[in-house]
Coordinates of C-alpha atoms and ligand atoms in Angstrom, one line a residue:
Chain A
M1 CA -30.4 -30.1 5.0
A2 CA -26.8 -30.8 6.1
L3 CA -24.9 -27.8 7.4
L4 CA -21.6 -28.8 5.8
E5 CA -21.1 -31.1 2.8
V6 CA -17.5 -31.9 1.8
R7 CA -17.4 -33.9 -1.4
G8 CA -14.3 -35.5 -2.8
V9 CA -11.9 -32.9 -1.4
S10 CA -8.2 -33.4 -2.2
K11 CA -5.1 -31.5 -1.4
T12 CA -1.5 -32.1 -2.5
F13 CA 1.7 -30.7 -1.0
G14 CA 4.4 -31.1 -3.6
S15 CA 4.4 -34.8 -4.2
L16 CA 2.5 -35.6 -1.0
K17 CA -1.1 -36.3 -1.3
A18 CA -2.4 -35.1 2.1
L19 CA -6.1 -35.6 1.2
G20 CA -7.3 -37.9 -1.5
G21 CA -11.0 -37.3 -2.1
V22 CA -12.6 -36.9 1.3
D23 CA -16.4 -36.8 2.0
V24 CA -17.8 -35.5 5.2
T25 CA -21.3 -34.4 6.1
V26 CA -22.1 -32.5 9.3
Q27 CA -25.7 -31.9 10.4
P28 CA -26.7 -28.8 12.3
N29 CA -26.3 -28.9 16.1
T30 CA -24.2 -32.0 16.2
F31 CA -20.7 -32.6 17.3
H32 CA -18.7 -34.4 14.7
G33 CA -15.4 -36.0 15.7
L34 CA -12.5 -36.3 13.2
I35 CA -9.9 -38.8 14.2
G36 CA -7.0 -40.6 12.6
P37 CA -3.3 -41.2 13.1
N38 CA -0.7 -38.4 12.9
G39 CA -0.3 -37.0 9.4
S40 CA -3.6 -38.5 8.2
G41 CA -4.8 -35.1 7.0
K42 CA -7.1 -34.0 9.7
S43 CA -5.7 -30.5 10.0
T44 CA -5.4 -30.2 6.3
L45 CA -9.1 -31.0 6.0
L46 CA -10.1 -28.4 8.6
K47 CA -8.0 -25.8 6.9
A48 CA -9.6 -26.5 3.6
I49 CA -13.0 -26.1 5.2
A50 CA -12.1 -22.9 6.8
G51 CA -10.3 -21.5 3.8
A52 CA -6.8 -21.3 5.3
H53 CA -5.8 -23.1 2.1
F54 CA -7.9 -24.1 -0.9
A55 CA -8.7 -27.6 -1.8
D56 CA -7.1 -28.8 -5.1
G57 CA -10.2 -30.7 -6.0
G58 CA -13.7 -31.4 -4.8
T59 CA -16.4 -29.1 -3.4
I60 CA -17.3 -27.8 0.0
S61 CA -20.7 -26.4 0.6
F62 CA -21.7 -24.7 3.8
D63 CA -25.2 -23.7 4.8
G64 CA -26.5 -24.2 1.2
M65 CA -23.7 -22.3 -0.5
D66 CA -20.6 -23.4 -2.3
V67 CA -17.6 -22.0 -0.4
T68 CA -14.9 -24.0 -2.0
T69 CA -13.0 -20.9 -3.2
M70 CA -14.3 -18.3 -0.9
L71 CA -11.9 -16.3 1.1
P72 CA -11.5 -17.0 4.9
A73 CA -12.9 -13.7 5.9
D74 CA -16.1 -14.3 3.8
R75 CA -16.5 -17.8 5.2
S76 CA -16.2 -16.5 8.6
R77 CA -18.9 -14.0 7.9
R78 CA -21.2 -16.8 6.9
G79 CA -20.7 -18.6 10.2
L80 CA -17.6 -20.8 9.9
S81 CA -15.1 -20.4 12.6
L82 CA -11.8 -22.2 13.0
K83 CA -9.8 -22.7 16.2
F84 CA -6.2 -23.3 15.1
Q85 CA -4.3 -26.3 16.2
I86 CA -1.4 -24.2 17.4
T87 CA -3.1 -21.7 19.4
A88 CA -3.3 -18.4 17.7
V89 CA -4.3 -16.1 20.5
L90 CA -2.6 -12.8 20.2
L91 CA 0.1 -13.2 22.8
E92 CA 1.0 -9.6 23.2
L93 CA -2.5 -8.4 23.9
S94 CA -4.4 -8.8 27.1
V95 CA -6.8 -11.6 27.5
Y96 CA -9.6 -9.0 27.5
D97 CA -8.5 -7.4 24.3
N98 CA -8.3 -10.8 22.6
I99 CA -11.9 -11.3 23.2
L100 CA -12.9 -7.7 22.4
L101 CA -11.1 -8.1 19.1
A102 CA -13.1 -11.1 18.3
F103 CA -16.4 -9.4 19.3
Q104 CA -15.9 -6.3 17.3
A105 CA -15.0 -8.1 14.1
H106 CA -18.0 -7.0 12.1
Q107 CA -18.2 -3.4 13.2
P108 CA -17.9 -0.7 10.6
V109 CA -14.5 1.0 10.5
W110 CA -15.8 4.4 11.4
G111 CA -17.4 3.0 14.5
L112 CA -14.1 1.3 15.5
L113 CA -12.2 4.5 15.0
R114 CA -14.6 6.3 17.4
S115 CA -14.6 3.3 19.8
L116 CA -18.3 3.3 19.8
S117 CA -18.9 -0.3 20.8
R118 CA -16.3 -1.0 23.5
R119 CA -18.6 0.2 26.3
N120 CA -21.5 -1.9 25.1
L121 CA -19.4 -4.9 24.5
H122 CA -17.9 -4.8 27.9
P123 CA -20.5 -7.1 29.6
E124 CA -20.4 -9.5 26.8
V125 CA -16.6 -9.7 26.9
M126 CA -16.7 -10.3 30.6
A127 CA -19.4 -13.0 30.2
A128 CA -17.4 -14.8 27.5
L129 CA -14.3 -14.7 29.8
A130 CA -16.4 -15.9 32.8
R131 CA -17.8 -18.8 30.7
F132 CA -14.3 -20.1 30.2
Q133 CA -13.1 -19.3 33.7
L134 CA -10.8 -16.5 32.5
A135 CA -12.4 -13.5 34.1
D136 CA -9.8 -13.1 36.7
R137 CA -7.1 -13.1 34.1
A138 CA -8.6 -10.4 32.0
D139 CA -5.8 -8.0 32.5
D140 CA -3.0 -10.4 31.9
L141 CA -1.3 -10.8 28.6
A142 CA -2.6 -13.8 26.6
G143 CA 1.0 -15.0 26.5
E144 CA 1.0 -15.3 30.3
L145 CA -1.8 -17.9 30.3
S146 CA -1.1 -21.6 30.6
H147 CA -1.4 -23.7 27.5
G148 CA -4.8 -25.0 28.5
Q149 CA -6.1 -21.6 29.2
Q150 CA -4.9 -20.3 25.8
Q151 CA -6.9 -23.1 24.2
W152 CA -10.0 -21.9 26.1
L153 CA -9.3 -18.4 25.1
E154 CA -9.2 -19.5 21.5
I155 CA -12.5 -21.3 21.8
A156 CA -14.0 -18.4 23.6
M157 CA -12.8 -16.1 20.7
A158 CA -14.2 -18.4 18.1
L159 CA -17.6 -18.5 19.8
T160 CA -17.9 -14.7 20.0
Q161 CA -18.5 -14.9 16.2
K162 CA -21.7 -16.9 16.9
P163 CA -20.7 -19.4 14.3
K164 CA -23.0 -22.0 12.9
L165 CA -20.1 -24.4 12.6
L166 CA -17.0 -24.3 14.8
L167 CA -13.9 -26.2 13.8
L168 CA -11.7 -27.2 16.7
D169 CA -8.3 -28.6 16.0
E170 CA -7.1 -30.5 19.1
P171 CA -8.8 -28.4 21.7
T172 CA -7.3 -30.4 24.5
G173 CA -3.7 -30.6 23.2
G174 CA -1.3 -30.1 26.1
M175 CA -4.0 -30.2 28.8
S176 CA -4.0 -32.0 32.0
P177 CA -6.8 -34.7 32.5
E178 CA -8.4 -32.2 34.8
E179 CA -8.5 -29.5 32.2
R180 CA -9.7 -32.0 29.6
R181 CA -12.7 -32.8 31.7
A182 CA -13.4 -29.2 32.2
T183 CA -13.1 -28.5 28.5
G184 CA -15.7 -31.2 27.8
D185 CA -18.1 -29.6 30.2
L186 CA -17.5 -26.2 28.7
L187 CA -18.2 -27.4 25.2
V188 CA -21.4 -29.4 25.7
P189 CA -23.8 -26.5 26.2
I190 CA -22.6 -25.0 22.9
K191 CA -24.4 -27.6 21.0
Q192 CA -27.6 -25.8 21.4
H193 CA -26.6 -23.1 19.0
C194 CA -23.6 -24.4 17.0
A195 CA -22.4 -27.5 15.3
M196 CA -18.8 -28.5 15.7
I197 CA -16.0 -30.6 14.1
I198 CA -13.5 -31.7 16.7
V199 CA -10.1 -33.1 15.8
E200 CA -8.7 -35.1 18.8
H201 CA -6.3 -37.8 19.7
D202 CA -7.9 -38.4 23.0
L203 CA -10.6 -40.9 22.1
D204 CA -12.2 -41.0 25.5
F205 CA -12.8 -37.2 25.3
I206 CA -14.2 -37.4 21.8
K207 CA -16.4 -40.4 22.5
D208 CA -18.0 -38.5 25.4
I209 CA -19.1 -35.4 23.5
C210 CA -19.4 -36.3 19.8
D211 CA -22.4 -37.7 18.0
R212 CA -20.7 -39.0 14.9
L213 CA -17.1 -39.8 14.0
T214 CA -15.2 -39.7 10.8
V215 CA -11.9 -41.6 10.7
L216 CA -9.2 -40.5 8.4
D217 CA -6.2 -42.5 7.4
N218 CA -3.6 -41.4 4.8
G219 CA -5.9 -38.8 3.4
Q220 CA -8.8 -41.1 2.9
V221 CA -12.0 -41.7 4.9
L222 CA -11.5 -45.0 6.6
D223 CA -14.9 -45.1 8.2
D224 CA -17.8 -42.9 9.2
G225 CA -20.6 -43.4 11.6
T226 CA -22.0 -43.0 15.1
V227 CA -19.7 -43.4 18.0
A228 CA -21.0 -46.9 18.6
E229 CA -20.5 -47.9 15.0
I230 CA -17.0 -46.7 14.9
E231 CA -16.2 -48.4 18.1
A232 CA -17.4 -51.7 16.6
S233 CA -15.6 -51.1 13.3
T234 CA -12.9 -53.7 12.6
K235 CA -11.2 -51.5 10.0
V236 CA -10.7 -48.7 12.5
Q237 CA -9.5 -51.1 15.2
E238 CA -6.9 -52.4 12.9
V239 CA -5.5 -49.0 12.2
Y240 CA -5.6 -48.0 15.8
T241 CA -4.1 -51.1 17.2
T242 CA -1.4 -51.7 14.7
R243 CA -0.2 -48.2 14.0
V244 CA -1.0 -45.9 16.9
Chain B
M1 CA -9.3 -8.0 40.5
A2 CA -6.1 -9.1 41.9
A3 CA -4.2 -9.0 38.7
S4 CA -4.7 -5.4 37.8
G5 CA -3.8 -4.3 41.3
T6 CA -0.3 -5.8 41.0
K7 CA 0.4 -4.3 37.6
K8 CA 2.7 -1.4 37.6
P9 CA 0.9 1.8 36.6
R10 CA 1.7 2.6 33.0
R11 CA 2.4 6.2 32.8
V12 CA 5.9 6.5 31.5
M13 CA 4.7 7.3 28.0
L14 CA 2.4 10.1 29.3
I15 CA 5.2 11.6 31.3
L16 CA 7.4 11.5 28.3
E17 CA 4.8 13.1 26.1
I18 CA 4.5 16.0 28.6
L19 CA 8.2 16.4 28.9
I20 CA 8.7 16.5 25.2
L21 CA 5.9 18.9 24.7
I22 CA 7.4 21.3 27.3
G23 CA 10.8 20.9 25.7
L24 CA 9.4 21.7 22.3
L25 CA 7.4 24.7 23.6
V26 CA 10.5 26.4 25.0
V27 CA 12.9 25.9 22.1
P28 CA 12.3 29.3 20.5
L29 CA 12.6 31.0 23.8
V30 CA 16.0 29.6 24.6
T31 CA 17.7 29.4 21.2
S32 CA 18.6 31.8 18.4
D33 CA 16.3 32.2 15.4
F34 CA 18.9 30.3 13.4
H35 CA 18.5 27.3 15.6
T36 CA 14.7 27.8 15.8
I37 CA 14.6 27.5 12.0
I38 CA 16.5 24.2 12.2
A39 CA 14.2 23.0 14.9
T40 CA 11.2 23.9 12.7
R41 CA 12.6 21.7 10.0
M42 CA 12.9 18.9 12.5
L43 CA 9.3 19.3 13.5
L44 CA 8.3 19.0 9.8
L45 CA 10.4 15.9 9.4
A46 CA 8.9 14.5 12.6
M47 CA 5.5 14.6 11.0
L48 CA 6.9 12.6 8.1
A49 CA 8.4 10.2 10.5
I50 CA 5.1 9.8 12.3
S51 CA 3.5 9.0 9.1
F52 CA 6.0 6.3 8.5
D53 CA 5.4 4.9 12.0
L54 CA 1.7 4.6 11.4
C55 CA 2.5 2.4 8.4
W56 CA 5.3 0.2 9.7
G57 CA 5.0 0.5 13.4
Y58 CA 1.2 0.1 13.6
S59 CA 0.1 -1.6 10.4
G60 CA 3.0 -3.7 9.2
I61 CA 3.2 -1.8 5.9
M62 CA 6.9 -1.4 5.1
T63 CA 6.7 1.9 3.1
F64 CA 10.0 3.0 1.5
G65 CA 8.2 5.7 -0.3
Q66 CA 6.8 8.0 2.3
A67 CA 8.6 11.0 0.9
L68 CA 6.5 10.7 -2.2
F69 CA 3.5 12.1 -0.6
F70 CA 5.6 14.7 1.2
G71 CA 7.1 15.7 -2.1
V72 CA 4.0 15.8 -4.2
A73 CA 2.3 18.0 -1.7
G74 CA 5.4 20.2 -1.5
Y75 CA 5.3 20.7 -5.3
V76 CA 1.6 21.4 -5.2
A77 CA 2.2 24.1 -2.5
A78 CA 5.1 25.6 -4.6
L79 CA 3.0 25.6 -7.7
L80 CA 0.1 27.3 -5.9
A81 CA 2.4 30.0 -4.7
N82 CA 4.4 30.5 -7.9
K83 CA 1.9 29.9 -10.6
A84 CA -1.4 30.9 -8.9
G85 CA -0.1 33.3 -6.3
Y86 CA -2.0 31.5 -3.6
V87 CA -0.4 31.4 -0.2
Q88 CA -3.2 31.4 2.4
I89 CA -2.5 28.9 5.0
W90 CA -6.1 27.9 5.4
G91 CA -6.2 26.9 1.8
I92 CA -2.7 25.5 1.5
V93 CA -3.1 23.1 4.4
P94 CA -6.2 21.3 3.4
I95 CA -5.1 21.2 -0.2
C96 CA -1.8 19.6 0.7
M97 CA -3.5 17.1 3.0
L98 CA -5.9 16.2 0.3
V99 CA -3.0 15.8 -2.2
G100 CA -1.2 13.5 0.3
L101 CA -4.4 11.5 1.0
V102 CA -5.3 11.0 -2.7
S103 CA -1.9 10.1 -3.8
S104 CA -1.3 7.6 -1.0
F105 CA -4.8 6.2 -1.5
L106 CA -4.1 5.5 -5.1
I107 CA -0.8 3.9 -4.4
G108 CA -2.2 2.0 -1.5
W109 CA -5.1 0.8 -3.6
F110 CA -2.8 -0.5 -6.2
L111 CA -0.3 -2.1 -3.8
L112 CA -2.6 -3.3 -1.0
L113 CA -6.0 -4.0 -2.4
G114 CA -5.1 -6.4 -5.2
K115 CA -6.6 -9.9 -5.5
R116 CA -3.5 -11.5 -3.9
T117 CA -2.3 -10.6 -0.4
P118 CA 0.8 -8.5 -0.9
T119 CA 4.0 -9.5 0.9
I120 CA 6.1 -7.0 2.9
I121 CA 8.7 -7.1 0.3
F122 CA 6.3 -6.4 -2.5
V123 CA 4.9 -3.3 -0.7
A124 CA 8.5 -2.1 0.2
L125 CA 9.6 -2.4 -3.4
G126 CA 6.3 -0.9 -4.7
T127 CA 6.6 2.2 -2.6
L128 CA 10.3 2.5 -3.2
T129 CA 9.7 2.3 -7.0
A130 CA 6.9 4.9 -6.8
S131 CA 9.1 7.2 -4.9
Y132 CA 12.0 6.8 -7.2
A133 CA 9.9 7.2 -10.3
A134 CA 8.3 10.4 -9.0
E135 CA 11.8 11.8 -8.2
R136 CA 13.0 11.0 -11.7
L137 CA 9.8 12.4 -13.2
V138 CA 10.1 15.8 -11.6
A139 CA 13.8 15.9 -12.2
G140 CA 13.2 15.8 -15.9
W141 CA 10.1 18.1 -16.0
Q142 CA 11.0 21.7 -16.9
W143 CA 7.6 23.2 -15.9
V144 CA 8.4 22.3 -12.2
G145 CA 12.0 23.3 -12.4
A146 CA 13.4 19.9 -13.4
G147 CA 16.6 19.0 -11.5
N148 CA 16.8 22.5 -9.9
G149 CA 13.5 22.2 -8.1
M150 CA 11.4 25.3 -7.4
S151 CA 12.1 28.2 -5.2
V152 CA 9.1 29.6 -3.3
W153 CA 9.6 33.3 -2.9
D154 CA 6.4 34.2 -1.2
F155 CA 5.8 33.6 2.4
M156 CA 2.7 31.7 3.5
K157 CA 0.1 34.0 4.9
V158 CA -2.4 33.9 7.7
G159 CA -4.9 36.6 6.5
S160 CA -2.5 39.4 5.8
Y161 CA 0.2 38.2 8.3
E162 CA 3.3 36.8 6.6
L163 CA 4.8 33.7 8.1
E164 CA 8.5 34.1 8.0
P165 CA 10.7 31.3 9.2
G166 CA 11.4 31.9 12.8
P167 CA 9.7 31.6 16.2
V168 CA 6.1 32.2 15.0
F169 CA 6.5 29.8 12.1
Y170 CA 7.9 27.3 14.6
Y171 CA 4.8 27.5 16.8
V172 CA 2.5 27.2 13.9
I173 CA 4.3 24.0 12.8
L174 CA 4.3 22.8 16.4
G175 CA 0.6 23.2 16.5
F176 CA 0.1 21.1 13.3
L177 CA 2.5 18.5 14.7
I178 CA 0.5 18.3 17.9
V179 CA -2.8 18.0 16.0
A180 CA -1.3 15.3 13.8
Y181 CA 0.1 13.5 16.8
I182 CA -3.2 13.6 18.7
A183 CA -5.2 12.4 15.7
S184 CA -2.8 9.6 15.2
R185 CA -2.8 8.7 18.9
W186 CA -6.5 8.7 19.0
M187 CA -6.6 6.3 16.1
V188 CA -4.0 3.9 17.3
R189 CA -5.6 3.8 20.8
S190 CA -9.1 3.3 19.5
Q191 CA -10.8 0.0 18.8
L192 CA -9.4 0.4 15.3
G193 CA -6.0 0.5 16.9
L194 CA -6.8 -2.8 18.5
V195 CA -7.4 -4.3 15.1
L196 CA -4.0 -2.9 14.0
A197 CA -2.3 -4.4 17.1
G198 CA -3.9 -7.7 16.3
M199 CA -2.9 -7.5 12.6
R200 CA 0.7 -6.9 13.5
Q201 CA 0.8 -10.0 15.5
N202 CA -1.1 -12.4 13.3
E203 CA -2.7 -11.1 10.1
E204 CA -4.1 -14.5 9.2
R205 CA -5.8 -14.9 12.5
L206 CA -7.6 -11.5 12.0
A207 CA -8.8 -12.6 8.6
F208 CA -10.4 -15.6 10.2
F209 CA -12.4 -13.3 12.5
G210 CA -13.7 -11.6 9.4
Y211 CA -11.5 -8.6 9.4
R212 CA -10.6 -7.3 5.9
V213 CA -7.0 -6.8 6.8
Q214 CA -5.9 -5.1 3.6
R215 CA -8.6 -2.5 3.8
F216 CA -7.5 -1.5 7.2
K217 CA -4.0 -1.2 5.9
A218 CA -5.1 0.9 3.0
L219 CA -7.0 3.1 5.3
V220 CA -4.0 3.7 7.6
F221 CA -1.7 4.2 4.6
S222 CA -4.0 6.9 3.2
F223 CA -4.2 8.6 6.5
S224 CA -0.4 8.5 6.8
G225 CA -0.1 10.0 3.3
M226 CA -2.3 12.8 4.5
I227 CA 0.1 13.6 7.3
A228 CA 3.1 13.3 5.0
G229 CA 1.3 15.7 2.6
L230 CA 0.7 18.2 5.3
S231 CA 4.3 18.3 6.3
G232 CA 5.5 18.4 2.7
G233 CA 3.4 21.4 1.9
L234 CA 4.5 23.4 5.0
Y235 CA 8.0 22.3 4.3
A236 CA 8.0 23.9 0.8
F237 CA 7.0 27.2 2.4
H238 CA 9.4 27.0 5.3
E239 CA 12.4 26.1 3.2
G240 CA 11.3 28.4 0.4
F241 CA 12.2 25.5 -1.9
I242 CA 11.1 22.1 -3.0
G243 CA 13.2 19.8 -5.2
P244 CA 13.2 16.3 -6.6
G245 CA 15.2 15.1 -3.5
S246 CA 12.2 15.9 -1.3
M247 CA 10.1 13.1 -2.9
G248 CA 12.8 10.6 -3.6
I249 CA 14.2 7.5 -1.9
G250 CA 16.8 9.5 0.1
L251 CA 14.2 11.2 2.2
S252 CA 12.0 8.1 2.1
T253 CA 14.9 6.2 3.7
Y254 CA 15.4 8.8 6.2
A255 CA 11.8 8.5 7.3
V256 CA 12.4 4.8 7.8
L257 CA 15.6 5.5 9.8
Y258 CA 14.0 8.1 12.0
G259 CA 11.3 5.6 12.9
L260 CA 13.5 2.7 13.5
F261 CA 16.0 4.7 15.5
G262 CA 13.5 6.4 17.7
G263 CA 11.3 3.3 18.0
V264 CA 8.3 2.4 15.9
G265 CA 4.9 1.7 17.2
T266 CA 5.1 4.5 19.6
L267 CA 4.4 7.7 17.7
L268 CA 6.7 9.4 20.1
G269 CA 9.7 7.4 18.9
P270 CA 9.8 9.0 15.5
I271 CA 9.9 12.5 17.0
L272 CA 12.8 11.4 19.2
G273 CA 14.4 9.8 16.2
V274 CA 14.3 12.9 14.2
G275 CA 15.6 15.0 17.1
A276 CA 18.5 12.5 17.8
I277 CA 19.5 11.9 14.2
E278 CA 19.3 15.5 13.1
T279 CA 21.1 16.8 16.1
I280 CA 23.9 14.2 15.8
A281 CA 24.2 15.0 12.1
F282 CA 24.2 18.7 12.8
I283 CA 27.0 18.5 15.4
L284 CA 29.1 16.0 13.5
S285 CA 28.9 17.9 10.3
D286 CA 30.1 21.0 12.1
I287 CA 33.3 19.4 13.3
D288 CA 35.8 19.8 10.5
A289 CA 37.9 16.7 11.3
L290 CA 34.8 14.5 11.2
K291 CA 33.1 16.1 8.3
P292 CA 34.0 13.4 5.7
Y293 CA 33.0 10.6 8.1
W294 CA 29.8 11.8 9.7
P295 CA 27.4 9.8 7.6
V296 CA 29.4 6.7 8.5
I297 CA 29.5 7.5 12.2
L298 CA 25.8 8.3 12.1
G299 CA 25.1 5.0 10.3
V300 CA 27.1 3.0 12.9
I301 CA 25.3 4.6 15.8
M302 CA 22.0 3.9 14.2
L303 CA 22.9 0.3 13.4
I304 CA 23.9 -0.3 17.1
V305 CA 20.6 1.1 18.4
V306 CA 18.5 -0.8 15.9
A307 CA 20.4 -4.1 16.4
Y308 CA 20.4 -3.8 20.1
R309 CA 16.9 -2.6 20.5
P310 CA 14.5 -3.4 17.7
T311 CA 12.1 -0.9 19.3
G312 CA 14.7 1.8 19.2
I313 CA 15.2 4.5 21.8
M314 CA 11.7 4.1 23.0
G315 CA 12.4 0.5 23.7
L316 CA 14.9 1.6 26.3
I317 CA 12.3 3.7 28.0
V318 CA 8.9 2.0 27.9
T319 CA 7.9 -1.7 28.2
D320 CA 6.3 -3.6 25.4
R321 CA 3.2 -3.8 27.5
E322 CA 2.9 -0.1 27.6
R323 CA 3.9 0.4 24.1
I324 CA 1.2 -1.8 22.8
G325 CA -1.3 -0.7 25.3
S326 CA -4.8 -2.0 26.1
F327 CA -8.0 -1.1 24.3
G328 CA -10.9 -2.2 26.4
Y329 CA -13.6 -0.2 28.1
R330 CA -12.3 1.2 31.3
G331 CA -15.1 3.3 32.6
G332 CA -15.9 3.3 36.3
G333 CA -19.2 2.8 38.0
E334 CA -20.1 -0.7 37.0
P335 CA -20.4 -2.8 40.2
D336 CA -19.2 -6.0 38.7
A337 CA -16.9 -4.8 36.0
G338 CA -14.5 -7.5 36.9
G339 CA -11.7 -5.2 37.7
K340 CA -11.6 -3.4 34.4
D341 CA -12.5 -0.2 36.2
A342 CA -9.4 -0.5 38.3
K343 CA -7.3 -0.3 35.2
E344 CA -5.0 2.7 34.6
D345 CA -6.6 5.2 32.3
T346 CA -3.4 6.2 30.7
D347 CA -4.7 6.6 27.2
G348 CA -7.2 9.3 27.7
T349 CA -9.0 8.4 24.5
A350 CA -12.5 8.5 25.9
Ligands
ATP401 N1 1.8 -26.8 4.5 C1 2.2 -28.1 4.3 N2 3.2 -28.3 3.4 C2 3.7 -29.6 3.2 N3 3.2 -30.7 3.7 C3 2.2 -30.5 4.6 C4 1.7 -29.2 5.0 N4 0.7 -29.3 5.8 C5 0.6 -30.6 6.1 N5 1.4 -31.4 5.4 C6 1.6 -32.8 5.3 O1 0.3 -33.4 5.0 C7 0.1 -34.5 5.8 C8 -1.2 -34.3 6.6 O2 -0.9 -33.4 7.6 P1 -2.0 -32.9 8.7 O3 -1.4 -31.8 9.4 O4 -3.3 -32.6 8.0 O5 -2.1 -34.2 9.6 P2 -2.9 -34.4 10.9 O6 -3.9 -35.5 10.7 O7 -3.5 -33.1 11.4 O8 -1.8 -34.8 11.9 P3 -1.6 -34.5 13.5 O9 -2.4 -35.5 14.2 O10 -0.2 -34.8 13.7 O11 -2.0 -33.1 13.7 C9 1.3 -34.7 6.7 O12 2.1 -35.7 6.0 C10 2.0 -33.4 6.7 O13 3.4 -33.5 6.8
MG402 MG1 -3.2 -31.8 12.9

């Protein structure tokens, strides 16, 4: 059974049709690339999946349940995690506290008040930081990290939730080629326990790590298939050579 | 870890807390009973201001109606004394806290836990309206003294000991303030405080982690109402009076001003705010030439501070980093704790 099924999702902003009936299917433990020109609706689609805004039409089912109108917090509890395009790490908190905040999200209030879990979570927090090469920045404010490191922190935070599906909006935005390569290496092992939708402009990056691709253009699915199929697709080449 | 070694130790807040505590402890020893009574009133208002800070400074709830919970509890205390003849402190205190808790829970439930996420303006107007409505209601209600309010002739009692306004009363109130302060501090420095700190910066982000942001707000709002209720009940006995003004928008606005002036998100700021504003007001209103102008002068001073420093007086003294604090585990002993154990243990919230 597919992990995520998006059927005919549409979204309109005023008179602008950002999504006009989009279908996407994601299988468990696969990385699914979402590409397309600027303004083609990639972020809009991810937000609709995560619940940051609701689709005007169509249905989204996740893990066998219709989540089309479910609140973001409830989707998150079911295993859907979104990394925002503009990094939304909490800049005034330490790197450590950002991760702790993500880890303790499902603790009961009374336990939080008594700080029952911070001691036990400490090794996990440090492990999550180490995994993304942030351990030596634990005490710094998240706002003091480089852009690339903030992206990693975001991904690390999203992963603490042990999501079944992680939505990444431009994880390598603003990164050096060096950092990009490192990011790819950091993401690949995740496939063992989590599927992913990755929005990217860097095609080389996405080709390396994704299993399937969906190409959006003007709020419509232009093409969909394995990386090799998309590379061979004339429709896609047309859009990418004439407009990007 | 290299990073933590280079960080400046963050102890300013702790030093300030100790200094203020010492200052408050000596007040009755160095001033007259008259001034001690005024200082007691300030302590009571400081509790109200702290309750505002918990809402706005820590949870992003702009409450313009904090006096409502203060006033309702004050009226309940006055009614207990006048109509039931009950003045035992060990009964009055929990009852007033409960009254504050329940009334703020009901209003918080209505304003914060609706289907739609409330905006700051909605909450501000909602609390303001509630405070105003309550003020009008008691002002027209004969049974509670209508516009004249109610005098409380009896003193509050501890066993058979009568608490008259003066040094002993002062220390009793100081004790309650310290307890309220420590409880609040414990909360805002706990893992729950981390949630609040995250919420203030990016509410939406927290929702995506699975936090039910509005419930946390409602919780803090109720807790703050409990503290406001405590101060209101004690206030009625201390002043020997409670009136509609004690639950209306005038006092509610003052709670906001104390907080903003002293610095929200610090707990200590509101105490400084009350001390500064009330002292300035006291001095200015005593100078005959200035009498007609003092509210204006006070307003201008406050505007300058708030405009220049959004974090108020405290913003001049402590850094943002210290004000917000850190929340992780900082126990020693773990061999590869990655430097966390080198961190300053300034919070003492073990
Ligand atoms: N909140 C909004 N209000 C109005 N218009 C919006 C909003 N969000 C997106 N849009 C518009 O919808 C269209 C699709 O935007 P979207 O952000 O999904 O594109 P994208 O594919 O993510 O582009 P990019 O590659 O630049 O990130 C754009 O024309 C954009 O201007
Ligand atoms: Mg985008």
